[in-house]
Short mmCIF file of the C-alpha atoms (twelve columns), coordinates in Angstrom:
data_MODEL
# 
_entry.id   MODEL 
# 
loop_
_atom_site.group_PDB 
_atom_site.id 
_atom_site.type_symbol 
_atom_site.label_atom_id 
_atom_site.label_alt_id 
_atom_site.label_comp_id 
_atom_site.label_asym_id 
_atom_site.label_seq_id 
_atom_site.Cartn_x 
_atom_site.Cartn_y 
_atom_site.Cartn_z 
_atom_site.pdbx_PDB_model_num 
ATOM 1   C CA . MET A 1   -10.060 -9.082  12.017  1 
ATOM 2   C CA . LYS A 2   -13.772 -9.702  10.541  1 
ATOM 3   C CA . PHE A 3   -15.764 -12.760 10.265  1 
ATOM 4   C CA . MET A 4   -18.087 -14.303 8.341   1 
ATOM 5   C CA . ILE A 5   -20.764 -16.410 9.602   1 
ATOM 6   C CA . GLU A 6   -21.992 -19.329 8.318   1 
ATOM 7   C CA . TRP A 7   -24.340 -21.454 10.306  1 
ATOM 8   C CA . THR A 8   -26.656 -24.486 9.325   1 
ATOM 9   C CA . TYR A 9   -30.097 -23.885 10.500  1 
ATOM 10  C CA . VAL A 10  -32.747 -26.796 11.041  1 
ATOM 11  C CA . THR A 11  -36.540 -25.983 10.858  1 
ATOM 12  C CA . PRO A 12  -39.223 -26.981 12.553  1 
ATOM 13  C CA . LYS A 13  -39.929 -29.408 10.023  1 
ATOM 14  C CA . LYS A 14  -36.205 -30.947 10.148  1 
ATOM 15  C CA . LYS A 15  -35.236 -29.190 6.630   1 
ATOM 16  C CA . GLU A 16  -31.396 -27.552 6.668   1 
ATOM 17  C CA . MET A 17  -30.523 -24.361 5.037   1 
ATOM 18  C CA . VAL A 18  -27.217 -22.462 4.998   1 
ATOM 19  C CA . LEU A 19  -27.044 -18.370 6.260   1 
ATOM 20  C CA . THR A 20  -24.337 -16.370 5.837   1 
ATOM 21  C CA . SER A 21  -24.045 -13.364 7.686   1 
ATOM 22  C CA . ASP A 22  -22.118 -10.034 6.522   1 
ATOM 23  C CA . PHE A 23  -18.298 -9.967  7.913   1 
ATOM 24  C CA . VAL A 24  -18.045 -8.623  11.356  1 
ATOM 25  C CA . SER A 25  -15.273 -8.363  14.738  1 
ATOM 26  C CA . ALA A 26  -14.182 -11.707 15.736  1 
ATOM 27  C CA . GLU A 27  -15.838 -10.846 19.188  1 
ATOM 28  C CA . GLU A 28  -19.090 -9.764  17.785  1 
ATOM 29  C CA . ALA A 29  -19.356 -12.760 15.688  1 
ATOM 30  C CA . LEU A 30  -18.992 -15.382 18.651  1 
ATOM 31  C CA . ILE A 31  -22.058 -13.045 20.335  1 
ATOM 32  C CA . LEU A 32  -24.032 -13.460 17.492  1 
ATOM 33  C CA . ALA A 33  -22.991 -17.187 17.381  1 
ATOM 34  C CA . GLU A 34  -24.248 -18.027 20.876  1 
ATOM 35  C CA . ASP A 35  -27.148 -16.150 20.152  1 
ATOM 36  C CA . PHE A 36  -28.160 -18.422 17.096  1 
ATOM 37  C CA . GLU A 37  -27.325 -21.722 19.310  1 
ATOM 38  C CA . LYS A 38  -29.785 -20.367 21.642  1 
ATOM 39  C CA . THR A 39  -32.866 -21.020 19.382  1 
ATOM 40  C CA . GLY A 40  -32.077 -24.881 19.621  1 
ATOM 41  C CA . ARG A 41  -31.753 -25.056 15.406  1 
ATOM 42  C CA . VAL A 42  -28.329 -24.880 14.630  1 
ATOM 43  C CA . LYS A 43  -26.878 -27.906 13.123  1 
ATOM 44  C CA . GLU A 44  -23.234 -26.335 12.915  1 
ATOM 45  C CA . ILE A 45  -21.550 -23.016 12.742  1 
ATOM 46  C CA . ILE A 46  -18.159 -22.033 11.023  1 
ATOM 47  C CA . PHE A 47  -16.247 -18.804 10.798  1 
ATOM 48  C CA . TYR A 48  -14.950 -17.313 7.579   1 
ATOM 49  C CA . ASP A 49  -11.877 -15.023 7.754   1 
ATOM 50  C CA . GLU A 50  -11.327 -12.193 5.086   1 
ATOM 51  C CA . ARG A 51  -9.108  -14.643 3.199   1 
ATOM 52  C CA . ARG A 52  -11.854 -17.302 3.591   1 
ATOM 53  C CA . ILE A 53  -9.685  -19.408 5.917   1 
ATOM 54  C CA . ALA A 54  -12.538 -21.710 7.900   1 
ATOM 55  C CA . TRP A 55  -12.791 -21.582 11.632  1 
ATOM 56  C CA . THR A 56  -14.695 -23.389 14.410  1 
ATOM 57  C CA . LYS A 57  -15.606 -21.567 17.046  1 
ATOM 58  C CA . LYS A 58  -13.232 -23.418 19.614  1 
ATOM 59  C CA . GLU A 59  -10.505 -22.376 17.085  1 
ATOM 60  C CA . LEU A 60  -11.955 -18.888 17.175  1 
ATOM 61  C CA . ILE A 61  -11.809 -18.564 20.929  1 
ATOM 62  C CA . LYS A 62  -8.226  -19.393 21.170  1 
ATOM 63  C CA . LEU A 63  -7.049  -17.205 18.239  1 
ATOM 64  C CA . LEU A 64  -8.733  -14.135 20.440  1 
ATOM 65  C CA . LYS A 65  -7.034  -14.984 23.310  1 
ATOM 66  C CA . GLU A 66  -3.461  -15.520 21.233  1 
ATOM 67  C CA . LEU A 67  -4.557  -12.056 19.590  1 
ATOM 68  C CA . GLU A 68  -4.347  -10.420 23.076  1 
ATOM 69  C CA . THR A 69  -0.721  -10.800 23.554  1 
ATOM 70  C CA . GLU A 70  0.364   -9.624  19.856  1 
ATOM 71  C CA . PRO A 71  -0.099  -6.361  17.984  1 
ATOM 72  C CA . HIS A 72  -3.483  -6.303  16.381  1 
ATOM 73  C CA . ASP A 73  -6.146  -3.726  15.749  1 
ATOM 74  C CA . ILE A 74  -2.955  -1.649  13.483  1 
ATOM 75  C CA . ILE A 75  -3.454  1.269   11.719  1 
ATOM 76  C CA . ALA A 76  -0.180  2.498   9.923   1 
ATOM 77  C CA . TYR A 77  1.172   5.998   8.561   1 
ATOM 78  C CA . PHE A 78  3.779   6.517   5.989   1 
ATOM 79  C CA . ASP A 79  5.345   9.719   4.280   1 
ATOM 80  C CA . GLY A 80  8.641   10.285  2.160   1 
ATOM 81  C CA . GLY A 81  10.184  13.356  1.240   1 
ATOM 82  C CA . PHE A 82  13.066  13.793  -0.939  1 
ATOM 83  C CA . ASP A 83  15.485  17.061  -0.890  1 
ATOM 84  C CA . ARG A 84  16.795  17.321  -4.449  1 
ATOM 85  C CA . GLN A 85  19.949  19.520  -3.483  1 
ATOM 86  C CA . THR A 86  21.524  16.876  -1.222  1 
ATOM 87  C CA . LYS A 87  19.921  14.118  -3.088  1 
ATOM 88  C CA . LYS A 88  18.765  12.769  0.310   1 
ATOM 89  C CA . ALA A 89  15.416  11.730  1.457   1 
ATOM 90  C CA . GLY A 90  13.340  10.930  4.531   1 
ATOM 91  C CA . VAL A 91  10.831  8.509   5.683   1 
ATOM 92  C CA . GLY A 92  8.429   8.349   8.801   1 
ATOM 93  C CA . ALA A 93  6.321   5.569   9.937   1 
ATOM 94  C CA . VAL A 94  3.467   5.642   12.653  1 
ATOM 95  C CA . VAL A 95  2.029   2.457   14.044  1 
ATOM 96  C CA . TYR A 96  -1.215  2.895   16.255  1 
ATOM 97  C CA . TYR A 97  -1.841  -0.812  17.592  1 
ATOM 98  C CA . LYS A 98  -3.304  -2.727  20.542  1 
ATOM 99  C CA . GLN A 99  -1.683  -5.529  23.074  1 
ATOM 100 C CA . ASN A 100 -2.165  -7.092  26.007  1 
ATOM 101 C CA . ARG A 101 -6.095  -4.880  26.262  1 
ATOM 102 C CA . GLN A 102 -3.652  -1.458  25.987  1 
ATOM 103 C CA . PRO A 103 -2.918  1.055   23.157  1 
ATOM 104 C CA . PHE A 104 0.514   1.607   22.027  1 
ATOM 105 C CA . ARG A 105 2.195   3.965   19.201  1 
ATOM 106 C CA . LEU A 106 5.283   3.470   16.971  1 
ATOM 107 C CA . ARG A 107 7.006   6.402   15.540  1 
ATOM 108 C CA . ALA A 108 10.033  5.787   13.360  1 
ATOM 109 C CA . ASN A 109 12.109  7.366   10.531  1 
ATOM 110 C CA . ALA A 110 15.156  6.977   8.636   1 
ATOM 111 C CA . GLN A 111 17.185  8.825   5.933   1 
ATOM 112 C CA . LEU A 112 18.308  7.211   2.921   1 
ATOM 113 C CA . GLN A 113 20.446  7.561   0.112   1 
ATOM 114 C CA . GLU A 114 20.949  6.680   -4.054  1 
ATOM 115 C CA . LEU A 115 16.679  8.142   -4.232  1 
ATOM 116 C CA . GLN A 116 16.300  9.997   -7.182  1 
ATOM 117 C CA . SER A 117 12.751  11.860  -6.753  1 
ATOM 118 C CA . ASN A 118 9.739   12.332  -4.008  1 
ATOM 119 C CA . ASN A 119 7.683   9.794   -5.646  1 
ATOM 120 C CA . GLU A 120 10.235  6.778   -5.110  1 
ATOM 121 C CA . ALA A 121 10.825  8.639   -1.996  1 
ATOM 122 C CA . GLU A 122 6.949   7.495   -0.794  1 
ATOM 123 C CA . TYR A 123 7.530   4.145   -2.150  1 
ATOM 124 C CA . ALA A 124 10.691  3.549   0.330   1 
ATOM 125 C CA . ALA A 125 8.569   5.111   3.094   1 
ATOM 126 C CA . PHE A 126 5.954   2.643   2.374   1 
ATOM 127 C CA . TRP A 127 8.799   -0.201  2.175   1 
ATOM 128 C CA . PHE A 128 10.417  1.088   5.420   1 
ATOM 129 C CA . LEU A 129 6.429   1.089   7.382   1 
ATOM 130 C CA . VAL A 130 6.306   -2.476  6.303   1 
ATOM 131 C CA . GLN A 131 9.857   -3.343  7.557   1 
ATOM 132 C CA . GLN A 132 8.467   -1.875  11.009  1 
ATOM 133 C CA . LEU A 133 5.662   -3.916  10.996  1 
ATOM 134 C CA . GLU A 134 7.535   -6.753  10.536  1 
ATOM 135 C CA . GLN A 135 9.947   -5.892  13.315  1 
ATOM 136 C CA . LEU A 136 6.770   -5.837  15.478  1 
ATOM 137 C CA . GLY A 137 5.931   -9.176  14.884  1 
ATOM 138 C CA . VAL A 138 2.762   -8.389  12.683  1 
ATOM 139 C CA . HIS A 139 1.372   -11.395 10.642  1 
ATOM 140 C CA . HIS A 140 -1.544  -12.750 9.475   1 
ATOM 141 C CA . LEU A 141 -3.686  -9.622  9.898   1 
ATOM 142 C CA . PRO A 142 -5.748  -7.187  8.540   1 
ATOM 143 C CA . VAL A 143 -3.601  -3.702  8.642   1 
ATOM 144 C CA . THR A 144 -5.056  -0.333  7.410   1 
ATOM 145 C CA . PHE A 145 -2.325  1.795   5.866   1 
ATOM 146 C CA . ARG A 146 -2.833  5.441   5.409   1 
ATOM 147 C CA . GLY A 147 -0.832  8.021   3.775   1 
ATOM 148 C CA . ASP A 148 -1.201  11.225  1.325   1 
ATOM 149 C CA . SER A 149 0.594   9.437   -1.668  1 
ATOM 150 C CA . HIS A 150 -2.405  8.011   -3.345  1 
ATOM 151 C CA . VAL A 151 -0.326  7.389   -6.325  1 
ATOM 152 C CA . VAL A 152 1.504   4.657   -4.023  1 
ATOM 153 C CA . LEU A 153 -1.837  3.604   -2.031  1 
ATOM 154 C CA . ASN A 154 -3.985  3.336   -5.551  1 
ATOM 155 C CA . GLN A 155 -1.115  0.844   -7.426  1 
ATOM 156 C CA . LEU A 156 -0.934  -1.000  -4.137  1 
ATOM 157 C CA . ALA A 157 -4.430  -1.528  -4.058  1 
ATOM 158 C CA . GLY A 158 -4.678  -2.436  -7.984  1 
ATOM 159 C CA . GLU A 159 -6.682  0.804   -8.971  1 
ATOM 160 C CA . TRP A 160 -4.111  2.881   -10.397 1 
ATOM 161 C CA . PRO A 161 -1.173  1.406   -13.568 1 
ATOM 162 C CA . ALA A 162 2.426   1.185   -12.742 1 
ATOM 163 C CA . PHE A 163 5.417   2.372   -14.629 1 
ATOM 164 C CA . ALA A 164 8.345   0.166   -14.855 1 
ATOM 165 C CA . ASP A 165 10.830  2.096   -12.197 1 
ATOM 166 C CA . GLU A 166 8.057   1.674   -9.852  1 
ATOM 167 C CA . GLY A 167 6.944   -2.075  -10.567 1 
ATOM 168 C CA . GLY A 168 10.338  -3.131  -8.527  1 
ATOM 169 C CA . TRP A 169 9.473   -1.511  -5.499  1 
ATOM 170 C CA . LEU A 170 5.476   -2.586  -5.654  1 
ATOM 171 C CA . ASP A 171 7.123   -6.044  -6.425  1 
ATOM 172 C CA . ARG A 172 8.870   -5.815  -3.240  1 
ATOM 173 C CA . ILE A 173 6.425   -4.339  -1.058  1 
ATOM 174 C CA . GLU A 174 3.218   -6.996  -2.315  1 
ATOM 175 C CA . LYS A 175 5.645   -10.034 -1.724  1 
ATOM 176 C CA . LYS A 176 6.538   -9.150  1.918   1 
ATOM 177 C CA . LEU A 177 2.911   -8.697  2.601   1 
ATOM 178 C CA . LYS A 178 2.577   -11.989 1.273   1 
ATOM 179 C CA . LYS A 179 5.065   -13.425 3.472   1 
ATOM 180 C CA . LEU A 180 4.131   -11.828 6.465   1 
ATOM 181 C CA . GLY A 181 0.449   -13.009 5.773   1 
ATOM 182 C CA . ILE A 182 -1.113  -9.185  5.873   1 
ATOM 183 C CA . ILE A 183 -4.312  -8.595  4.779   1 
ATOM 184 C CA . PRO A 184 -3.939  -4.550  3.679   1 
ATOM 185 C CA . THR A 185 -6.380  -1.722  3.708   1 
ATOM 186 C CA . TYR A 186 -5.431  1.072   1.835   1 
ATOM 187 C CA . GLU A 187 -6.600  4.529   2.603   1 
ATOM 188 C CA . PRO A 188 -5.534  7.604   1.116   1 
ATOM 189 C CA . ILE A 189 -5.673  10.553  3.070   1 
ATOM 190 C CA . SER A 190 -4.752  14.266  3.023   1 
ATOM 191 C CA . ARG A 191 -1.513  15.860  4.373   1 
ATOM 192 C CA . LYS A 192 -2.856  17.337  6.918   1 
ATOM 193 C CA . GLU A 193 -4.209  13.973  7.909   1 
ATOM 194 C CA . ASN A 194 -0.875  12.539  7.693   1 
ATOM 195 C CA . SER A 195 1.147   15.093  9.620   1 
ATOM 196 C CA . GLU A 196 2.476   12.891  12.050  1 
ATOM 197 C CA . ALA A 197 4.534   10.658  9.237   1 
ATOM 198 C CA . HIS A 198 5.098   13.869  7.442   1 
ATOM 199 C CA . HIS A 199 6.872   15.456  10.083  1 
ATOM 200 C CA . LEU A 200 9.088   12.571  10.757  1 
ATOM 201 C CA . ALA A 201 10.411  12.441  7.343   1 
ATOM 202 C CA . THR A 202 11.116  16.172  7.538   1 
ATOM 203 C CA . GLN A 203 13.160  15.363  10.917  1 
ATOM 204 C CA . ALA A 204 15.019  12.632  9.123   1 
ATOM 205 C CA . LEU A 205 15.727  15.180  6.356   1 
ATOM 206 C CA . ASN A 206 17.566  17.079  8.693   1 
ATOM 207 C CA . ASP A 207 19.550  14.221  10.434  1 
ATOM 208 C CA . ILE A 208 16.560  14.017  13.309  1 
ATOM 209 C CA . ILE A 209 16.234  9.877   13.931  1 
ATOM 210 C CA . ILE A 210 13.804  9.017   15.887  1 
ATOM 211 C CA . ALA A 211 12.744  5.567   17.124  1 
ATOM 212 C CA . SER A 212 9.882   5.313   20.036  1 
ATOM 213 C CA . THR A 213 7.338   3.025   21.207  1 
ATOM 214 C CA . ILE A 214 4.473   4.302   23.699  1 
ATOM 215 C CA . GLN A 215 1.390   3.215   25.433  1 
ATOM 216 C CA . LEU A 216 -1.161  5.751   25.077  1 
ATOM 217 C CA . GLU A 217 -4.188  6.747   27.615  1 
ATOM 218 C CA . ARG A 218 -6.948  4.863   27.140  1 
# 
């Protein structure tokens, strides 16, 4: 999570002024706040997260300790594939995250029926990814979403308009993200950069189902 620091500074002539910082990581925000306090001229310090929710220093320290045992620093990839002949869809999801100060990777896929196009498979893949995050216990945290479906990501970001048949998927996804309190960042990438999720979607089309979580080397 990233935080903006707002502190009330008192000048040598006892004049007060409110100053703010850029958004920085929680760890960096605490280090900066401690440096400010060493000046002896800070009356009050408040930390604002990306949702503009205010935190005291004590609350932020407690939050960081709690986050150590929960999934955080999350980067999530998705991809969907569709076979026109069989009318089957394959969806793949890859989630990189940290927990208890260790890095992990989750990989999962699924084969779906009753979809109509490759485009719809991409929406279904994103929905599948969000379901994986929910099962992982991700909530009230920023998540970076990456995929080679620029349509899905740009529509979720509000950059591109959505057609009526796409709106149902988008509404479902946005409601779930809101329920989980996830703060999304959408990053369209190339097919090559999305090879892991693409491979999982292809495996699902070939009836190879994957569900694994491993701890990665540092």
